[in-house]
mmCIF file of C-alpha atoms in Angstrom:
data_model
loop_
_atom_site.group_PDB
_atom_site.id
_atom_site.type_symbol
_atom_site.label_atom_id
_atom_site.label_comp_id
_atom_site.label_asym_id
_atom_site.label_seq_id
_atom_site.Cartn_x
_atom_site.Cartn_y
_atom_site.Cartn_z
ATOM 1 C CA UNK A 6 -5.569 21.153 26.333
ATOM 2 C CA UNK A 7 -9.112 21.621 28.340
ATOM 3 C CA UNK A 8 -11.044 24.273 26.621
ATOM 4 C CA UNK A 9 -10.167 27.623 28.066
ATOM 5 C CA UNK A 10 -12.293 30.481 30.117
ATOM 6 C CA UNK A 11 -15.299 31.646 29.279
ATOM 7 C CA UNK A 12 -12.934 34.928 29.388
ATOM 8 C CA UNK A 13 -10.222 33.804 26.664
ATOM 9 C CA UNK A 14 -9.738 32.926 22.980
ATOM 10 C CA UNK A 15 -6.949 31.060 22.087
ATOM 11 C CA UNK A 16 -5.618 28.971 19.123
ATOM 12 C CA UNK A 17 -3.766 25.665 18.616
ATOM 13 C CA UNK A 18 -1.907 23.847 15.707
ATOM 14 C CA UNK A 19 -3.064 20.492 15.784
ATOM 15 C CA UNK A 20 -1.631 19.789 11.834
ATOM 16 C CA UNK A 21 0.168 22.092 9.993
ATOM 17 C CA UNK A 22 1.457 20.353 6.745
ATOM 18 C CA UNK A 23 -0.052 20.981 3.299
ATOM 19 C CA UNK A 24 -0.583 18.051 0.537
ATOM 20 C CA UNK A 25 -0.007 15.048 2.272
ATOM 21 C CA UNK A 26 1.567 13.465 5.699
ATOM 22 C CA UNK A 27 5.003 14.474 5.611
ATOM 23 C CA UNK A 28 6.644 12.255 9.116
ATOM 24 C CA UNK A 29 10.141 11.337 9.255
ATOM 25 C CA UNK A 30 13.237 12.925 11.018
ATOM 26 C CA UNK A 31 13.731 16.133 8.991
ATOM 27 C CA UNK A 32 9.933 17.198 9.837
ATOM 28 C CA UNK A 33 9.968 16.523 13.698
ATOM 29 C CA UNK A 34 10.183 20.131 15.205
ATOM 30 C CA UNK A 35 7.392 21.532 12.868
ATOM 31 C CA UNK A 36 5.347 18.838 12.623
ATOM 32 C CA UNK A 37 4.461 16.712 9.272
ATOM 33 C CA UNK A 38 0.451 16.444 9.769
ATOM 34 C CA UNK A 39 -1.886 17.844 7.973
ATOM 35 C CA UNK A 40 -4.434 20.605 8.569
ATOM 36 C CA UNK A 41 -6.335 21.106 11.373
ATOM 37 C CA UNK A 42 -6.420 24.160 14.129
ATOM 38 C CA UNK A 43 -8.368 23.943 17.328
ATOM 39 C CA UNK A 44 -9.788 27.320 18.877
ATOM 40 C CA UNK A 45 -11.216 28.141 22.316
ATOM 41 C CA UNK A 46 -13.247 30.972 22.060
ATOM 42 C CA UNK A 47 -15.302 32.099 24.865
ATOM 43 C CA UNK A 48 -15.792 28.851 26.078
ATOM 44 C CA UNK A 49 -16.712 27.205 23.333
ATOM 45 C CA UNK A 50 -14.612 24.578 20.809
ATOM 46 C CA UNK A 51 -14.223 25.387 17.729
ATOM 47 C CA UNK A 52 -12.605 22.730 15.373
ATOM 48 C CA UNK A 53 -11.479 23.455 11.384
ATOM 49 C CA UNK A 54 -10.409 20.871 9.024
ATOM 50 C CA UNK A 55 -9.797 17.369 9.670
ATOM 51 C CA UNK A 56 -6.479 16.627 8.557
ATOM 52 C CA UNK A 57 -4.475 14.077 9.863
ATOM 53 C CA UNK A 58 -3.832 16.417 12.825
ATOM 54 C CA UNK A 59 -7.326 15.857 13.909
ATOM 55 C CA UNK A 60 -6.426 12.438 15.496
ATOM 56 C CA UNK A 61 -3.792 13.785 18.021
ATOM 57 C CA UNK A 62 -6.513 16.374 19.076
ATOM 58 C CA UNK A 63 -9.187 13.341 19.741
ATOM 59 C CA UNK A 64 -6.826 11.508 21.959
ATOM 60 C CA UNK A 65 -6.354 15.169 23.743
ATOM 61 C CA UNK A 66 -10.076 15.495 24.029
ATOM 62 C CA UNK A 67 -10.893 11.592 24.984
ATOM 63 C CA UNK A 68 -10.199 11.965 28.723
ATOM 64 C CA UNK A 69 -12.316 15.440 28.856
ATOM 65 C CA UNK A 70 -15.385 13.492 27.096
ATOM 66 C CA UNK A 71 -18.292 14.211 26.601
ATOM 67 C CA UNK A 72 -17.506 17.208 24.666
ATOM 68 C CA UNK A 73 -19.458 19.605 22.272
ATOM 69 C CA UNK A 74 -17.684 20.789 19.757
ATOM 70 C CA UNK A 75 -18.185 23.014 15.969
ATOM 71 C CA UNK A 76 -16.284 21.418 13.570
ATOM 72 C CA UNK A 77 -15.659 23.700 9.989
ATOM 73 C CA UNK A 78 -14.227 22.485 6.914
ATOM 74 C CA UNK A 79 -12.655 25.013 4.017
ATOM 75 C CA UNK A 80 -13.024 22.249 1.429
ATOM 76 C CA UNK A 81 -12.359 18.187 1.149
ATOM 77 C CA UNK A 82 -8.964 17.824 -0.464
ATOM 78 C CA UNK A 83 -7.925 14.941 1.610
ATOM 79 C CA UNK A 84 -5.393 17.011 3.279
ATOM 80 C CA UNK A 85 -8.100 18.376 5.193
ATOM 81 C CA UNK A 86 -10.432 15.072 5.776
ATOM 82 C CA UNK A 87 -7.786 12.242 6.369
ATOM 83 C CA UNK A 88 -8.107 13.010 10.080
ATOM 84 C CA UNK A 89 -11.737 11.735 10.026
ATOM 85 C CA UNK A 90 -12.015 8.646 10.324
ATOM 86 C CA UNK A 91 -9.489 8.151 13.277
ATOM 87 C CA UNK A 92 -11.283 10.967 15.527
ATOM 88 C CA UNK A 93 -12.136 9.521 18.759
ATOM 89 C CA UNK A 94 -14.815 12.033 20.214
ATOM 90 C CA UNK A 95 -16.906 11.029 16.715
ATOM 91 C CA UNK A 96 -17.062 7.020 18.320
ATOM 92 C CA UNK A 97 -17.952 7.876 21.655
ATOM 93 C CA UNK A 98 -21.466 8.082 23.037
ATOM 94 C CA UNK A 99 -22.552 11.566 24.840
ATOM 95 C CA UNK A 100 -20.550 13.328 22.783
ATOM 96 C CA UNK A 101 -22.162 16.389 20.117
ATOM 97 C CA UNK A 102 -20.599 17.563 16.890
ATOM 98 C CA UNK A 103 -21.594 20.345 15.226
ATOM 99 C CA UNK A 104 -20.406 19.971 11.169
ATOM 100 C CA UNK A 105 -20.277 22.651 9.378
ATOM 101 C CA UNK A 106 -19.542 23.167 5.836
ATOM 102 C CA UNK A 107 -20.669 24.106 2.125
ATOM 103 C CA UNK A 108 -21.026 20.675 0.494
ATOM 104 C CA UNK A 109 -20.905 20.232 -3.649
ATOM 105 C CA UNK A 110 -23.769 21.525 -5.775
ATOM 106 C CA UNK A 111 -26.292 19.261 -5.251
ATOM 107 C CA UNK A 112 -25.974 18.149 -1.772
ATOM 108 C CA UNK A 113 -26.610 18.598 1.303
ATOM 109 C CA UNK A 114 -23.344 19.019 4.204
ATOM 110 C CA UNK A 115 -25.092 15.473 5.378
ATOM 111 C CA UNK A 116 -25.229 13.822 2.662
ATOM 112 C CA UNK A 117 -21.343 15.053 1.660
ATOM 113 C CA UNK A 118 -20.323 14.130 5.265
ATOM 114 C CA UNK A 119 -21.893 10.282 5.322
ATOM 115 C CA UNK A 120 -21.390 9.529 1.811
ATOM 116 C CA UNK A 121 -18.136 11.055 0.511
ATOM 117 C CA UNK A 122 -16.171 12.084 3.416
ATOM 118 C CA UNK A 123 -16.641 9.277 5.875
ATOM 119 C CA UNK A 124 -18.162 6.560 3.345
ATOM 120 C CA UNK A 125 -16.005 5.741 0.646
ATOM 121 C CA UNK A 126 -13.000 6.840 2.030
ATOM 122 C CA UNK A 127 -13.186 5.477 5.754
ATOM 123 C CA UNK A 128 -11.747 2.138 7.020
ATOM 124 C CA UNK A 129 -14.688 2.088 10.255
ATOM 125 C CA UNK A 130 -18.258 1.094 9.297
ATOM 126 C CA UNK A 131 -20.434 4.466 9.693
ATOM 127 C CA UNK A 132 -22.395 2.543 12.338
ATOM 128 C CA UNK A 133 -19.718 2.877 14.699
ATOM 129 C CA UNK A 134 -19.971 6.876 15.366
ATOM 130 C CA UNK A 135 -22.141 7.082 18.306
ATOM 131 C CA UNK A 136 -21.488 10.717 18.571
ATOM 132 C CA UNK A 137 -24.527 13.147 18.060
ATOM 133 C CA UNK A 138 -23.566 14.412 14.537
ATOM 134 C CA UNK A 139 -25.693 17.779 13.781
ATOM 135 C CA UNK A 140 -25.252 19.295 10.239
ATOM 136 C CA UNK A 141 -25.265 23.141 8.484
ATOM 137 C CA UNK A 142 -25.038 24.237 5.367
ATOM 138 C CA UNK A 143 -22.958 27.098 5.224
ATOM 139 C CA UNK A 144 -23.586 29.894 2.022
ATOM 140 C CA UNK A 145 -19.899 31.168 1.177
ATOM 141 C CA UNK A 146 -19.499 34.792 2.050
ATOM 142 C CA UNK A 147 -22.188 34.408 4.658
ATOM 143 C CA UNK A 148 -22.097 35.336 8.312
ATOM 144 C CA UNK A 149 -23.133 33.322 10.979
ATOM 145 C CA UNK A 150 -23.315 33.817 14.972
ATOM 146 C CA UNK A 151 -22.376 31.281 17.603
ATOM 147 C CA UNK A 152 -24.281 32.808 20.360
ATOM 148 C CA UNK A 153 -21.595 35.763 20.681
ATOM 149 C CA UNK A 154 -18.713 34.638 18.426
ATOM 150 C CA UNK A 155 -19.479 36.188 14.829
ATOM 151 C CA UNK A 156 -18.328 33.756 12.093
ATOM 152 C CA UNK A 157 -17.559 35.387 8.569
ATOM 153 C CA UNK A 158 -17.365 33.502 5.493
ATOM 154 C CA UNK A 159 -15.458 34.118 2.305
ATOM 155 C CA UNK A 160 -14.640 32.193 -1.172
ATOM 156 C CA UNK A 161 -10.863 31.094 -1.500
ATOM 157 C CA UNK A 162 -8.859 31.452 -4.389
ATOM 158 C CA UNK A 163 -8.271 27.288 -4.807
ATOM 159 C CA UNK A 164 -8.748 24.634 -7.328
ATOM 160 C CA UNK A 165 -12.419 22.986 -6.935
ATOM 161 C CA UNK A 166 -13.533 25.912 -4.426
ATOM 162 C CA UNK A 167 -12.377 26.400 -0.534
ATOM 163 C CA UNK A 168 -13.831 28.552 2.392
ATOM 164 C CA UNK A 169 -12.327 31.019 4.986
ATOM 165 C CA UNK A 170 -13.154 31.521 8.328
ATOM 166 C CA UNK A 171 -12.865 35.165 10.248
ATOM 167 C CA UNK A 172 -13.911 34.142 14.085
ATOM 168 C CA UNK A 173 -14.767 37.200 16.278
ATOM 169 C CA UNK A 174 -15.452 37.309 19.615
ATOM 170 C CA UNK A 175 -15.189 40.657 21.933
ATOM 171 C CA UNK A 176 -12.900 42.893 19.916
ATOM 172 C CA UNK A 177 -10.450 40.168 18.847
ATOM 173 C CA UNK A 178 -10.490 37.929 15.720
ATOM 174 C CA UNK A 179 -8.698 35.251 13.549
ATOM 175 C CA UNK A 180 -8.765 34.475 9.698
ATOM 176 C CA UNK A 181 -7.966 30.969 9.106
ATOM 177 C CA UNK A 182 -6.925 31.230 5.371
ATOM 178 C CA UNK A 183 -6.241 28.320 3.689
ATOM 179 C CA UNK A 184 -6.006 26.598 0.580
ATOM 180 C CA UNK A 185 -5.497 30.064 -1.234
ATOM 181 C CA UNK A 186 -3.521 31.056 -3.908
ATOM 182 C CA UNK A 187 -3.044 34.984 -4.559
ATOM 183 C CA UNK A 188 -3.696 37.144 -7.442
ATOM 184 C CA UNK A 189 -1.086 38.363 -9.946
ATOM 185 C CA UNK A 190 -2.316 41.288 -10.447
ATOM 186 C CA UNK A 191 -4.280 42.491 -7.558
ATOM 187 C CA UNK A 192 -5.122 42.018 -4.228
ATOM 188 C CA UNK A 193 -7.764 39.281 -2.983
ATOM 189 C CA UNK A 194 -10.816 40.891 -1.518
ATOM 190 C CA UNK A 195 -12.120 38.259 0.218
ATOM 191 C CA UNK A 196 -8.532 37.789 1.952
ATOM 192 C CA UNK A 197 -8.302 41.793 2.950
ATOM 193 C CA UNK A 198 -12.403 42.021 3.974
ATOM 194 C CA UNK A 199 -12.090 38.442 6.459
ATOM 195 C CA UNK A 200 -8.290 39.538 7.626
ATOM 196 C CA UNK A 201 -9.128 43.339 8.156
ATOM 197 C CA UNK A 202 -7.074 44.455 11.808
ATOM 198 C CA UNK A 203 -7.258 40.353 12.531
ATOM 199 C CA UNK A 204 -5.439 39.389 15.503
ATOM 200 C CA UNK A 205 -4.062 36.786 13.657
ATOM 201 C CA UNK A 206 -4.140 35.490 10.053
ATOM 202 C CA UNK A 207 -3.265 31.921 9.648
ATOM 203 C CA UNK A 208 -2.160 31.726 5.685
ATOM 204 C CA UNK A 209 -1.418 29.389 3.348
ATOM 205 C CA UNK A 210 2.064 29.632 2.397
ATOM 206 C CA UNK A 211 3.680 26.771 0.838
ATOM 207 C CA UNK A 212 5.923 28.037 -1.418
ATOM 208 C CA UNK A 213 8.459 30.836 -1.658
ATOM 209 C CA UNK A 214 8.306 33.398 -4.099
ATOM 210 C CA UNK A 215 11.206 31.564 -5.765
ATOM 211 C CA UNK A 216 9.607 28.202 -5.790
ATOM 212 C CA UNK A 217 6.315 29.372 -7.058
ATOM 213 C CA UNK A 218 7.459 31.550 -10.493
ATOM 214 C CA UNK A 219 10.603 28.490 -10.991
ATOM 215 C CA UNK A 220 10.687 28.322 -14.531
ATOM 216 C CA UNK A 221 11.306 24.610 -14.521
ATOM 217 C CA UNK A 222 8.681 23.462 -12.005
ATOM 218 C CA UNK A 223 6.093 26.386 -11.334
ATOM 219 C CA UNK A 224 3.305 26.249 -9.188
ATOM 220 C CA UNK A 225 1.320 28.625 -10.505
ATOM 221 C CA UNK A 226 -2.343 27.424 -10.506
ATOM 222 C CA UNK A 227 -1.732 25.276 -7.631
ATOM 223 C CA UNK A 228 -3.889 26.895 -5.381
ATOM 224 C CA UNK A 229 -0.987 27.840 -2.672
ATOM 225 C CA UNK A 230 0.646 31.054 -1.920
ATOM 226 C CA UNK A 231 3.903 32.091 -0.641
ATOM 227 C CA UNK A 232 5.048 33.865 2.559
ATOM 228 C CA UNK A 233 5.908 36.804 0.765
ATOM 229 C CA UNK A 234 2.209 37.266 -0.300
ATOM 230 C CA UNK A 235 1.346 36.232 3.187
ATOM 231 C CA UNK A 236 3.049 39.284 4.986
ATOM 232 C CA UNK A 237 1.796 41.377 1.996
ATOM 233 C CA UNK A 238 -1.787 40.268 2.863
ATOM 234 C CA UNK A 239 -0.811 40.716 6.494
ATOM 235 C CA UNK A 240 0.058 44.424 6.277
ATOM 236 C CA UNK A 241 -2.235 45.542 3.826
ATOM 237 C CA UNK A 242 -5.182 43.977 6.120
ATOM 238 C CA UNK A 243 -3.267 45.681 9.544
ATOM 239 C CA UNK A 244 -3.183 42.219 11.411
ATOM 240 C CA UNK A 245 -1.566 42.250 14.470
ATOM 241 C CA UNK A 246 0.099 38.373 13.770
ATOM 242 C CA UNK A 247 0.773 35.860 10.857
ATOM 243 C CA UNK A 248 0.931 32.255 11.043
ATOM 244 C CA UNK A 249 2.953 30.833 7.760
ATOM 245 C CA UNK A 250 0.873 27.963 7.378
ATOM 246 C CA UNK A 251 0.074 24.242 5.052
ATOM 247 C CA UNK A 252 3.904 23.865 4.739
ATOM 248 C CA UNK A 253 5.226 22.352 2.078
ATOM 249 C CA UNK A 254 5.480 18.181 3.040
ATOM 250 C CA UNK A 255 9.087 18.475 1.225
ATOM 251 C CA UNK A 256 10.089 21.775 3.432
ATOM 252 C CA UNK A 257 12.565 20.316 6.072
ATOM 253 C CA UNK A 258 12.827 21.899 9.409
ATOM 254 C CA UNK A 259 15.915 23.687 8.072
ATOM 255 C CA UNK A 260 14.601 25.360 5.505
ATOM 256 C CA UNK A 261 12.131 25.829 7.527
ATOM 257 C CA UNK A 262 14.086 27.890 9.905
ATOM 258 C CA UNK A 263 15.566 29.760 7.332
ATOM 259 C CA UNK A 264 12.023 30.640 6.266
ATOM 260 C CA UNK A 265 11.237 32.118 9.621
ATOM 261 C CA UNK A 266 14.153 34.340 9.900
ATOM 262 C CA UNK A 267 13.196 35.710 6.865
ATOM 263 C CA UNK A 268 9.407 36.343 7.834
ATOM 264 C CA UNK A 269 10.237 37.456 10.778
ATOM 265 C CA UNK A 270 12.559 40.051 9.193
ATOM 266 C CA UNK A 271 10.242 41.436 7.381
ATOM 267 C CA UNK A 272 7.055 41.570 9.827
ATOM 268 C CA UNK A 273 7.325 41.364 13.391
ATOM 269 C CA UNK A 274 3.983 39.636 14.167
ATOM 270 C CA UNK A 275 5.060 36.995 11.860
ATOM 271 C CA UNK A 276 6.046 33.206 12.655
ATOM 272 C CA UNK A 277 5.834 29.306 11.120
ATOM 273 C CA UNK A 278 3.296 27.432 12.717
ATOM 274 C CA UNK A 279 4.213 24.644 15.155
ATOM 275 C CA UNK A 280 2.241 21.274 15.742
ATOM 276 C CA UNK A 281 1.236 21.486 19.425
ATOM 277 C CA UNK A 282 1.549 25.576 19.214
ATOM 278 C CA UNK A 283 -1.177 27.548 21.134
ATOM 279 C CA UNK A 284 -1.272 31.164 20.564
ATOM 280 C CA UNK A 285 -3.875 33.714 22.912
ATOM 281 C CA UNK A 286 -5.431 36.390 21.302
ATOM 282 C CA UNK A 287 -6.564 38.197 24.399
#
């Protein structure tokens, strides 16, 4: 899709699976890659994660090159890096990628980005990216402005550390929330401050209530929540629509149209995200 108006924000699901790929004919109408959601927001592209999605959105962008776009990563469970090294706008010459980020104690979002996301784990010799790579080190539960797009920060409740994202931009925002796990006992504050009266609140759901207290196999400490926490979360912050998000790579498109009925029942902004979905927020 071409990046949209100077007069428009608008998302797209580029990878919506949690964990690891997930292809195969029980995964085809919602997609089995993993994260990564495109925005166009006031005429700018925004990029976050770089799952294995992230390749289908290169080829997208390799006819409309150069581009300039701000890339933002929540953490580096490969889930949400596997995308990198097959990204086609990072091997092409003109183009201008903005990475942001906060890396490990110790370094710097450069050094994280050459050495442990790209380096050790990438099949293409570094040398190859032509692209204008430009770092920044983001401080979690920060805020930072992209000319007139505000861009809030928040810790996430998820093993090793993860990042939110609340993007605002003329009265209308989106959290991307993901990898989170809720709270037992209370609710998260981070999740209700970054998804206050959001236009939309992309959460990680994975499980089902059910699934995540099973006595047998729990995922409790996982770092994932469930779609009943995510329309909790959505109507205690007043967002206008949920996206049930980071599916679960054994969730078949069955179940996961089962799933839906049942979100949808109980909140009526609420839906499963869709690879190739765009959703406008104004």
């Amino acid at each position: 899709m071409e990046i949209s108006p100077s007069s428009e924000f608008v998302v797209q699901f580029w990878g919506v699976r949690g964990s690891v790929p997930s292809p195969g004919k029980d995964t085809v109408r919602y997609g089995g890659n993993t994260s990564c959601v495109e925005m166009h927001v006031g005429g700018k592209r925004l990029i976050f994660d770089g799952g294995t999605g992230l390749r289908m959105l290169g080829k997208s962008l390799e006819p409309l090159q150069p581009i300039e776009a701000y890339w933002f990563f929540t953490h580096y469970h490969w889930d949400h890096i596997q995308g990198v090294p097959f990204f086609i706008p990072a091997f092409a010459e003109g183009n201008t990628l903005h990475i942001h980020g906060s890396a490990p104690e110790g370094a710097t979002m450069q050094e994280h980005f050459c050495d442990r996301v790209l380096h050790i784990n990438s099949p293409v010799p570094f040398k190859e990216i032509q692209a204008d790579l430009k770092y920044y080190d983001l401080v979690c539960g920060e805020t930072m402005m992209l000319d007139d797009i505000t861009i809030e920060t928040g810790r996430l409740n998820h093993p090793n550390g993860a990042m939110g994202y609340r993007v605002s931009w003329q009265g209308h925002s989106a959290f991307y929330c993901t990898d989170t796990e809720h709270f037992p006992d209370r609710p998260d504050e981070n999740v209700l401050r970054l998804g206050r009266d959001a236009d939309l609140i992309i959460y990680d759901a994975m499980y089902t209530d059910e699934e995540y207290h099973n006595q047998k196999t729990p995922k409790v400490g996982w770092g994932h929540s469930t779609w009943q926490e995510g329309v909790k979360a959505a109507k205690e912050t007043g967002a206008k629509r949920l996206a049930i998000f980071h599916h679960e790579p054994n969730h078949s498109d069955d179940f996961l149209d089962t799933v839906e009925v049942e979100v949808k029942d109980t909140f009526d902004g609420g839906f499963l995200a869709r690879e190739g979905m765009i959703v406008s927020l104004t």
